[in-house]
PDB file of C-alpha atoms in Angstrom:
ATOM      1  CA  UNK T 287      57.372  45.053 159.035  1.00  0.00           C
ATOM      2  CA  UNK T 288      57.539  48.817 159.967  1.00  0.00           C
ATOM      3  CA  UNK T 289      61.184  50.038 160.347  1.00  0.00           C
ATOM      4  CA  UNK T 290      60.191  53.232 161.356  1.00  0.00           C
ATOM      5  CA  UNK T 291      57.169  53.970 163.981  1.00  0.00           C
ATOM      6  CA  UNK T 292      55.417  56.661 164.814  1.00  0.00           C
ATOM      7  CA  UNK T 293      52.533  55.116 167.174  1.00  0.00           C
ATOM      8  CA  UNK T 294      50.852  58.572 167.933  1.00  0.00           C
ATOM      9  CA  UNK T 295      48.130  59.013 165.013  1.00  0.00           C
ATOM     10  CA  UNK T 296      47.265  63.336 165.910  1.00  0.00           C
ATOM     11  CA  UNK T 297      48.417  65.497 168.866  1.00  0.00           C
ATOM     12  CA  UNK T 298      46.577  68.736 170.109  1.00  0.00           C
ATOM     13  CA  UNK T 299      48.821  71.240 171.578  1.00  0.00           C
ATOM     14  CA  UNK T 300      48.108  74.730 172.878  1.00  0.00           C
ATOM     15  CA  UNK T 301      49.518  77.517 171.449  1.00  0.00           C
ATOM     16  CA  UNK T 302      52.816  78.992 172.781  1.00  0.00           C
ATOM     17  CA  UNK T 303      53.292  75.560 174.568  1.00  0.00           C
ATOM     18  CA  UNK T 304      56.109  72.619 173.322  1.00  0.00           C
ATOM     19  CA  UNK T 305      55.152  69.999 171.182  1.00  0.00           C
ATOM     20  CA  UNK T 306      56.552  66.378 171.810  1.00  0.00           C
ATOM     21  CA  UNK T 307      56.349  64.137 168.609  1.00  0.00           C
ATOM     22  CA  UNK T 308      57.802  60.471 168.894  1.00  0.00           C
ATOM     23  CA  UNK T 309      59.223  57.907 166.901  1.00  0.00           C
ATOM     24  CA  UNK T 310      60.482  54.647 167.359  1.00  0.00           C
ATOM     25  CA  UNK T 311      62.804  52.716 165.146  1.00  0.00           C
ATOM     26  CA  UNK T 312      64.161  48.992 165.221  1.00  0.00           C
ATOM     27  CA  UNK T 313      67.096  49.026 162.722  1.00  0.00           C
ATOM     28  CA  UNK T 314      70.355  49.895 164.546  1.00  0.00           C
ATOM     29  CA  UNK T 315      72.102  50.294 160.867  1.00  0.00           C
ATOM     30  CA  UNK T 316      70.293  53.355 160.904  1.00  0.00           C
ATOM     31  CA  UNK T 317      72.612  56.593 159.958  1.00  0.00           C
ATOM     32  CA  UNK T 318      70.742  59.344 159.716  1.00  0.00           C
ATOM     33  CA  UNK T 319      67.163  60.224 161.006  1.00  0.00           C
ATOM     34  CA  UNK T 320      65.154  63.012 159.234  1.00  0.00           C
ATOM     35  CA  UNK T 321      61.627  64.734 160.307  1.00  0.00           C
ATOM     36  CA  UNK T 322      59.524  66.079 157.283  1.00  0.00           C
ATOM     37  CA  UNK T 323      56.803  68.220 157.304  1.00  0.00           C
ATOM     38  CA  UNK T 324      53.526  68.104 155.046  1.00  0.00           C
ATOM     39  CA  UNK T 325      50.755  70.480 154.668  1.00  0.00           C
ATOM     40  CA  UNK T 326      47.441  69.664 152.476  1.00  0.00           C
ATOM     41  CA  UNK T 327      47.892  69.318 148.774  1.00  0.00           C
ATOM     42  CA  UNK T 328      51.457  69.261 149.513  1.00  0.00           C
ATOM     43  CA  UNK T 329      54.572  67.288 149.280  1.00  0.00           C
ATOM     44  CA  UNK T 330      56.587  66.587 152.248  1.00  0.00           C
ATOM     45  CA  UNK T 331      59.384  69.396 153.414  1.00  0.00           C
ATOM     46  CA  UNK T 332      62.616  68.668 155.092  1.00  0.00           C
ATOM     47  CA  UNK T 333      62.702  69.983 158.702  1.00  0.00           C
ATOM     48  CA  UNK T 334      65.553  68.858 160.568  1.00  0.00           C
ATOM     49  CA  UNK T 335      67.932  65.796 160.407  1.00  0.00           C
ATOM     50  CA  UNK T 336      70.405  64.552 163.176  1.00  0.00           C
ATOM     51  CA  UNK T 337      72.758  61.944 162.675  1.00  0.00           C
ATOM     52  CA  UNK T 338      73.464  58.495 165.002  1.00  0.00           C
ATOM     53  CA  UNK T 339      76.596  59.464 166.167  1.00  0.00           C
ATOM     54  CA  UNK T 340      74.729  62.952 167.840  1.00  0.00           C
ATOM     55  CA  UNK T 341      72.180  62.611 170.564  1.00  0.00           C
ATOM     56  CA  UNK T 342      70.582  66.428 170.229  1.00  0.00           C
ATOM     57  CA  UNK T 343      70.498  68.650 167.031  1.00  0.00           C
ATOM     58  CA  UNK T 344      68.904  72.117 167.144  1.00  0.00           C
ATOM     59  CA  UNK T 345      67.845  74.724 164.488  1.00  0.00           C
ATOM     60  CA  UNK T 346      65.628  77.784 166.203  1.00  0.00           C
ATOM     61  CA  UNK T 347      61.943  76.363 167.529  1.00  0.00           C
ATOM     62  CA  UNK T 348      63.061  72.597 166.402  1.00  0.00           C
ATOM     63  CA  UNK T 349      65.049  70.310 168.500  1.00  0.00           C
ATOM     64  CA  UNK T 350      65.420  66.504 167.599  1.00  0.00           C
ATOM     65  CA  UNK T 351      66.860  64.191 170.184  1.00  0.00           C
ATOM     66  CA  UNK T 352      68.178  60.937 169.850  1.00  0.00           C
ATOM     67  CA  UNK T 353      68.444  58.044 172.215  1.00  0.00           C
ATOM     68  CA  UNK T 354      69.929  55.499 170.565  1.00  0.00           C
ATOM     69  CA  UNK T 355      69.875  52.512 173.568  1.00  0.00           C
ATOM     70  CA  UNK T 356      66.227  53.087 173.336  1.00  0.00           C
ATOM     71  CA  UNK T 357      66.237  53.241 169.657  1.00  0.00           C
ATOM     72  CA  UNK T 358      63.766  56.031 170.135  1.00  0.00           C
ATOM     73  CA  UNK T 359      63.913  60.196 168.592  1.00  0.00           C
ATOM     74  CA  UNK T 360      61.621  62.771 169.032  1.00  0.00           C
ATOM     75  CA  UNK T 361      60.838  66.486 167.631  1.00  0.00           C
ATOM     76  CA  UNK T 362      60.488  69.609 170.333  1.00  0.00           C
ATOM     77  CA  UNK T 363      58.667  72.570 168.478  1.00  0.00           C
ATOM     78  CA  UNK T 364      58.814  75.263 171.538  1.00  0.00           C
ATOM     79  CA  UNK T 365      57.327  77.259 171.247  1.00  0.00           C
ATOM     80  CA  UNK T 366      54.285  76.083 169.036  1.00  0.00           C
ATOM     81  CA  UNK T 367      52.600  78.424 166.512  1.00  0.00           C
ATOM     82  CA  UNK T 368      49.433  77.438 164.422  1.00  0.00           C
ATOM     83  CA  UNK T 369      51.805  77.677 161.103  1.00  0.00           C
ATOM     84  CA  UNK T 370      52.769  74.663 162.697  1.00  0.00           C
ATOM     85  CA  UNK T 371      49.489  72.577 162.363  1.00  0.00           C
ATOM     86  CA  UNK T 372      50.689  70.019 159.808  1.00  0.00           C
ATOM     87  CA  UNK T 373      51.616  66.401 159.528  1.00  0.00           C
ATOM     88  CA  UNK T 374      55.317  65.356 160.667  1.00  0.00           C
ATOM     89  CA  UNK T 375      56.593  62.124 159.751  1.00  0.00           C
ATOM     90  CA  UNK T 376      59.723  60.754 160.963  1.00  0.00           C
ATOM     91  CA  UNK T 377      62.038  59.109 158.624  1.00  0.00           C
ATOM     92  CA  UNK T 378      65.838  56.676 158.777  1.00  0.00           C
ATOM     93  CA  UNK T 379      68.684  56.456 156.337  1.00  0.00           C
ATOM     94  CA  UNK T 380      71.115  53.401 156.267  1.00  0.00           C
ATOM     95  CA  UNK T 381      73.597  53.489 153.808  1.00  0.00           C
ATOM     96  CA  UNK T 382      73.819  49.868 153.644  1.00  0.00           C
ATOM     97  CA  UNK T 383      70.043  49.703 152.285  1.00  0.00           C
ATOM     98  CA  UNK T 384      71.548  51.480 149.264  1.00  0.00           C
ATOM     99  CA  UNK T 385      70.780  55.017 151.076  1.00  0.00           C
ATOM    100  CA  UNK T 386      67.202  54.508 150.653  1.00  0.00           C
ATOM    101  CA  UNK T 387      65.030  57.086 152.972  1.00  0.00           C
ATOM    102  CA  UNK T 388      62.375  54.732 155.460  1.00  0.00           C
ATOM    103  CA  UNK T 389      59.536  56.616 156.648  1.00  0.00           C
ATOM    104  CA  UNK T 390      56.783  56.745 159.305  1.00  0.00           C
ATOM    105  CA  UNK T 391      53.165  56.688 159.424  1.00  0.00           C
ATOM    106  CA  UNK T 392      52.967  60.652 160.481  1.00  0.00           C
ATOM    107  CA  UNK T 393      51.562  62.114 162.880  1.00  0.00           C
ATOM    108  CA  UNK T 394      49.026  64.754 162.601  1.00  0.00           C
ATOM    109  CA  UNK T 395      49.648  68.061 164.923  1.00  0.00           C
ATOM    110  CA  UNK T 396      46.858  70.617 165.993  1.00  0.00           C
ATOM    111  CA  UNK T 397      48.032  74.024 167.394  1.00  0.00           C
ATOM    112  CA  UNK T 398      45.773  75.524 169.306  1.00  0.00           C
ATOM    113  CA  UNK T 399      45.501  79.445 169.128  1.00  0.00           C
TER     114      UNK T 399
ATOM    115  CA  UNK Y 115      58.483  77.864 144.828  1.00  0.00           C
ATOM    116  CA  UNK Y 116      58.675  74.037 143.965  1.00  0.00           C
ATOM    117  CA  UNK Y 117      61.488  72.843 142.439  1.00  0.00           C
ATOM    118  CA  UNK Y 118      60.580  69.574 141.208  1.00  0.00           C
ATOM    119  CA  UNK Y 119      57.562  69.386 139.285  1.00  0.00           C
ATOM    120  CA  UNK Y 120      54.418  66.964 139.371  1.00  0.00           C
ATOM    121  CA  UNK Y 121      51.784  66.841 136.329  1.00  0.00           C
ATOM    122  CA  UNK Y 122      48.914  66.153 137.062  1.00  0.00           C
ATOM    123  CA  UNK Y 123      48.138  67.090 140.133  1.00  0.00           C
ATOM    124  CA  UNK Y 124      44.956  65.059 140.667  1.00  0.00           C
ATOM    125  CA  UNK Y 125      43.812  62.441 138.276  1.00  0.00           C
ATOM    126  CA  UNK Y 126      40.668  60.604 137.951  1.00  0.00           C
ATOM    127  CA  UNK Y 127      40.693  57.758 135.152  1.00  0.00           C
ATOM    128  CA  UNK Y 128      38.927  54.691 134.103  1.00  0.00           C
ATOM    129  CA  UNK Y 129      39.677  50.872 134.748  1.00  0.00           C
ATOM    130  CA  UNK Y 130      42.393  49.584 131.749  1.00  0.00           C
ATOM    131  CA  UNK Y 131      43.512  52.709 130.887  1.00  0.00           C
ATOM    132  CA  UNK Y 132      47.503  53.726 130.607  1.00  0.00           C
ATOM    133  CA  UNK Y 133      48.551  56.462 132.422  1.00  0.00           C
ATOM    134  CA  UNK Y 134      52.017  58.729 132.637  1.00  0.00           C
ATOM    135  CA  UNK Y 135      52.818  60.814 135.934  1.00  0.00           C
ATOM    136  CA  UNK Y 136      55.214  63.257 135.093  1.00  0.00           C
ATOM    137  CA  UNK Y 137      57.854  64.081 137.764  1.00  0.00           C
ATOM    138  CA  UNK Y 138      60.530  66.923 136.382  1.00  0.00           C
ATOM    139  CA  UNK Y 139      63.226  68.413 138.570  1.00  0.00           C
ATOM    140  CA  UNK Y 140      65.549  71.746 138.122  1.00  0.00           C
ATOM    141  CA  UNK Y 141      68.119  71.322 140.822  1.00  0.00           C
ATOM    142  CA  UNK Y 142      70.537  68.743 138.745  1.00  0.00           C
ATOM    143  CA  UNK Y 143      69.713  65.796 141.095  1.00  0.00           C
ATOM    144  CA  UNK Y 144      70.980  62.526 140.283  1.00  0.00           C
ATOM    145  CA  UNK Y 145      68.735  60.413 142.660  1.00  0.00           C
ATOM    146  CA  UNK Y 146      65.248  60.610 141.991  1.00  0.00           C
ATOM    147  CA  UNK Y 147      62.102  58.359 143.538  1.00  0.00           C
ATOM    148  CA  UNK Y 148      58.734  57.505 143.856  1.00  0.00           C
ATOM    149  CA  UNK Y 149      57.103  56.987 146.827  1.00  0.00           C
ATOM    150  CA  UNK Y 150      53.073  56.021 146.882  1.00  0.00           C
ATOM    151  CA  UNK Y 151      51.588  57.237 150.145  1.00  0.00           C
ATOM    152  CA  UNK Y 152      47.793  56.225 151.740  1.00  0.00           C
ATOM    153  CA  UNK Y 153      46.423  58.240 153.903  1.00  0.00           C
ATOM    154  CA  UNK Y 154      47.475  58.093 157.560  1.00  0.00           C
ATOM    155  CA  UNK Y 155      50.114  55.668 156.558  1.00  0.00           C
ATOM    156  CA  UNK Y 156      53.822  55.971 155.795  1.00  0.00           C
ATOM    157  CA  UNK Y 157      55.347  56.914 152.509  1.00  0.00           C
ATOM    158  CA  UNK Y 158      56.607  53.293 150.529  1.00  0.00           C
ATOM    159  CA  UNK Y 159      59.127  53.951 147.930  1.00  0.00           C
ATOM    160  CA  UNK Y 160      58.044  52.219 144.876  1.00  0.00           C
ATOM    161  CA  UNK Y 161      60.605  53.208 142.286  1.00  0.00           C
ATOM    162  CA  UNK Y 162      64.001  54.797 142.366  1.00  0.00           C
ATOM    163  CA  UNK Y 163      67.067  55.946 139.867  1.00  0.00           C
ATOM    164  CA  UNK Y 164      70.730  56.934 140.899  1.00  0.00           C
ATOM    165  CA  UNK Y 165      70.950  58.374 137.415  1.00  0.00           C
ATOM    166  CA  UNK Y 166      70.071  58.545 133.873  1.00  0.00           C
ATOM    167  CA  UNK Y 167      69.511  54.850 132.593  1.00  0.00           C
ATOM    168  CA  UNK Y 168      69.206  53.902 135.944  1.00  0.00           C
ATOM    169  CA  UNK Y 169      66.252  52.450 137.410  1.00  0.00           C
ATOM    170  CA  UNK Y 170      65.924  49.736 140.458  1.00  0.00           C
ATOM    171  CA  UNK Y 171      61.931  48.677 141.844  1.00  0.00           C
ATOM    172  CA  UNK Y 172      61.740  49.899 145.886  1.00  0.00           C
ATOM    173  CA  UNK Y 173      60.675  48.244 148.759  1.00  0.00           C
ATOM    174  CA  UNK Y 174      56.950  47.891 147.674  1.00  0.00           C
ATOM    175  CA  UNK Y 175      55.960  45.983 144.415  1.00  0.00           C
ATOM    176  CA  UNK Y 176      54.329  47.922 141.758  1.00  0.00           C
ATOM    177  CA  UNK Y 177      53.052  47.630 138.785  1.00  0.00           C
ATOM    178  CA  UNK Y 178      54.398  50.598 137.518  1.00  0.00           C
ATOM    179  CA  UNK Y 179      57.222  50.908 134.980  1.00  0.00           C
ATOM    180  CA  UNK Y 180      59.806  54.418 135.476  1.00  0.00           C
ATOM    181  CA  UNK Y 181      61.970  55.553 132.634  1.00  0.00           C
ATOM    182  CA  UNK Y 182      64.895  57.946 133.038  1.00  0.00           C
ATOM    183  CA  UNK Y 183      66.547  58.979 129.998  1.00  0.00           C
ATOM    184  CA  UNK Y 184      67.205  62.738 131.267  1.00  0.00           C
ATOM    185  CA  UNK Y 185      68.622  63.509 134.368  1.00  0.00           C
ATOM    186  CA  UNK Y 186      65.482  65.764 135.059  1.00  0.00           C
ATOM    187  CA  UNK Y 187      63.220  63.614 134.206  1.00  0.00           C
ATOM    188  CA  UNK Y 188      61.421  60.972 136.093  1.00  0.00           C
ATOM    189  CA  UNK Y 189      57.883  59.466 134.434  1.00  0.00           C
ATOM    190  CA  UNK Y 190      56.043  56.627 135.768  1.00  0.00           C
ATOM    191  CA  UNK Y 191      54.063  54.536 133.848  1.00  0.00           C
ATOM    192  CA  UNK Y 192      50.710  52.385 134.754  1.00  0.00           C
ATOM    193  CA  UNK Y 193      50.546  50.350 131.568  1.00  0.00           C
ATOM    194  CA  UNK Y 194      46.717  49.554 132.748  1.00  0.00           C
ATOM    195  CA  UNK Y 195      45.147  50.949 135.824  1.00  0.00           C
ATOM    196  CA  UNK Y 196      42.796  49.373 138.358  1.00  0.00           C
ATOM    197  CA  UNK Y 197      41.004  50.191 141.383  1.00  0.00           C
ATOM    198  CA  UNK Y 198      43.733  49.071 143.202  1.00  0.00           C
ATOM    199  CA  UNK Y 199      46.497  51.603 141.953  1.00  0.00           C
ATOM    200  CA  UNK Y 200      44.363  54.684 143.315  1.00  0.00           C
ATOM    201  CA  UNK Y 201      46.465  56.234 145.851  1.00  0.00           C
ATOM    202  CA  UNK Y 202      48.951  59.533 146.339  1.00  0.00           C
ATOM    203  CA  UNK Y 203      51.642  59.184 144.212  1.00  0.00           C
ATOM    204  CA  UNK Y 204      55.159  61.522 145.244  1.00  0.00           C
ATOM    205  CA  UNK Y 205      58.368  62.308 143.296  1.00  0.00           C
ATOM    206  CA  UNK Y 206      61.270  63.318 145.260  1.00  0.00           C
ATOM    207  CA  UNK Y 207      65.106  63.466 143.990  1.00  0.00           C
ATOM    208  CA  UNK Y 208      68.376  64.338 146.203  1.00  0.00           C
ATOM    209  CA  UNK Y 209      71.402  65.670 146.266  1.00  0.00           C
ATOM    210  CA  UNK Y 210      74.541  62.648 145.382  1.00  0.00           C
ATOM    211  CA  UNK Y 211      77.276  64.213 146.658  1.00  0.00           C
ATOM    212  CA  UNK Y 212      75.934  63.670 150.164  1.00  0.00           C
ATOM    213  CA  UNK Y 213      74.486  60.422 151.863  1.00  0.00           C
ATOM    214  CA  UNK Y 214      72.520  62.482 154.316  1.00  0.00           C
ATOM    215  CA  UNK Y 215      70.974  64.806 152.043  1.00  0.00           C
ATOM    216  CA  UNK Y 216      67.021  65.004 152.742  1.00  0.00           C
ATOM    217  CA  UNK Y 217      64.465  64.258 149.686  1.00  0.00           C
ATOM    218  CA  UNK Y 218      62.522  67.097 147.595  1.00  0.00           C
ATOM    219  CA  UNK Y 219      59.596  66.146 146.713  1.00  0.00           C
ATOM    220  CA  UNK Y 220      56.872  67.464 144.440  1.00  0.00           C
ATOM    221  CA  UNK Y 221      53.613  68.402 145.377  1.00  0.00           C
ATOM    222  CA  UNK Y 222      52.206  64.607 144.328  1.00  0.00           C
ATOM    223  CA  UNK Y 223      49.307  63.408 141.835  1.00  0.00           C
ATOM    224  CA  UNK Y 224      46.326  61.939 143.484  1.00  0.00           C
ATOM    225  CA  UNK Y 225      45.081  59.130 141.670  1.00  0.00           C
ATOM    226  CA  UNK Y 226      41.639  57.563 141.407  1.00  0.00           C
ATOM    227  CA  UNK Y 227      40.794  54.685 139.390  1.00  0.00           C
ATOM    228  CA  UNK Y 228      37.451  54.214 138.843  1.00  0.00           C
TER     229      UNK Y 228
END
């Protein structure tokens, strides 16, 4: 029973152009929603978080939006640089699940140079 | 620079043996996990700790055993390893003081049981 879905395996973008990555979640209790990002041989990095109660959050090239009717978030990277060819996965908090961090399958991003 | 370490990094072992993955962290974290991650499929947490003495099984059964008698540090334990168990194995801790604080993780031990 996924909580958290990210139904788009890889994306190719172009270089200077946005990148659109989408996830879908079916717990309302949700709180917060995180993106991480994970390069090869690597652990997963924090990105950018935006809580329920917001419907945008912004920090420089990253903007996460939030529709909560839809129950569905997604991560602009505008513009897109190859540094940016890495896997993003999308993950929930709900404090009544003791806090615990759900995550995503990922999804895989090529930028094109 | 990391700031929570993983030992080893990759791992290839035998059926039946017992194996340790260390997990250390330097940031004074009380929460600390495990997740075990497949590839091209979503990170399940396996083990978790809110602090020292403190250990509760995740969302996906495992048979491995945590300790946590340190706050920094977070060993798991395969008491006998199959084919099964190989996967990518990830420590991560976070920050208490906040519920929204975002996970640290390690750089993870790839496992292969052969």
């Amino acid at each position: 029973d996924q909580q958290v879905k990210q139904n788009s395996p890889s994306l190719s973008v172009q270089e200077g152009r946005i990148s659109i990555l989408n996830c879908d979640y079916t717990n309302s209790m949700f709180d917060y929603f995180l993106w991480y990002k994970k390069y090869p041989a690597e652990g997963p990095t924090f990105l950018i978080s935006i809580s329920s109660i917001k419907d945008k959050n912004e920090d420089g090239r990253f903007t996460v939006f939030l529709n909560k009717s839809a129950k569905h978030l997604s991560l602009h990277i505008v513009p897109s640089q190859p540094g940016d060819s890495a896997v993003y996965f999308c993950a929930a908090i709900f404090r009544t699940g003791g806090f615990k961090t759900i995550f995503g399958a990922g999804t895989r991003l090529f930028v094109k140079a | 620079e990391a700031d929570i370490y993983q030992t080893p990094r990759y791992l290839v072992i035998g059926t039946g043996k017992k194996i340790t993955l260390e997990c250390s962290q330097t940031m004074g974290h009380d929460k600390m996990y495990w997740y075990q991650q497949d590839p091209g499929m979503e990170l399940h947490l396996i083990h978790y700790s809110y602090g020292v003495n403190s250990t509760e099984k995740g969302d996906l059964s495992s048979e491995s055993t945590v300790s946590r008698i340190r706050t920094e540090h977070f060993p798991l334990t395969l008491e006998s390893a199959r084919p099964s168990h190989t996967s990518q194995y990830l420590c991560a801790s976070s920050d208490s003081r906040s519920i929204n604080s975002p996970l640290h993780f390690g750089n993870g031990t790839r496992l292969t049981v052969t």
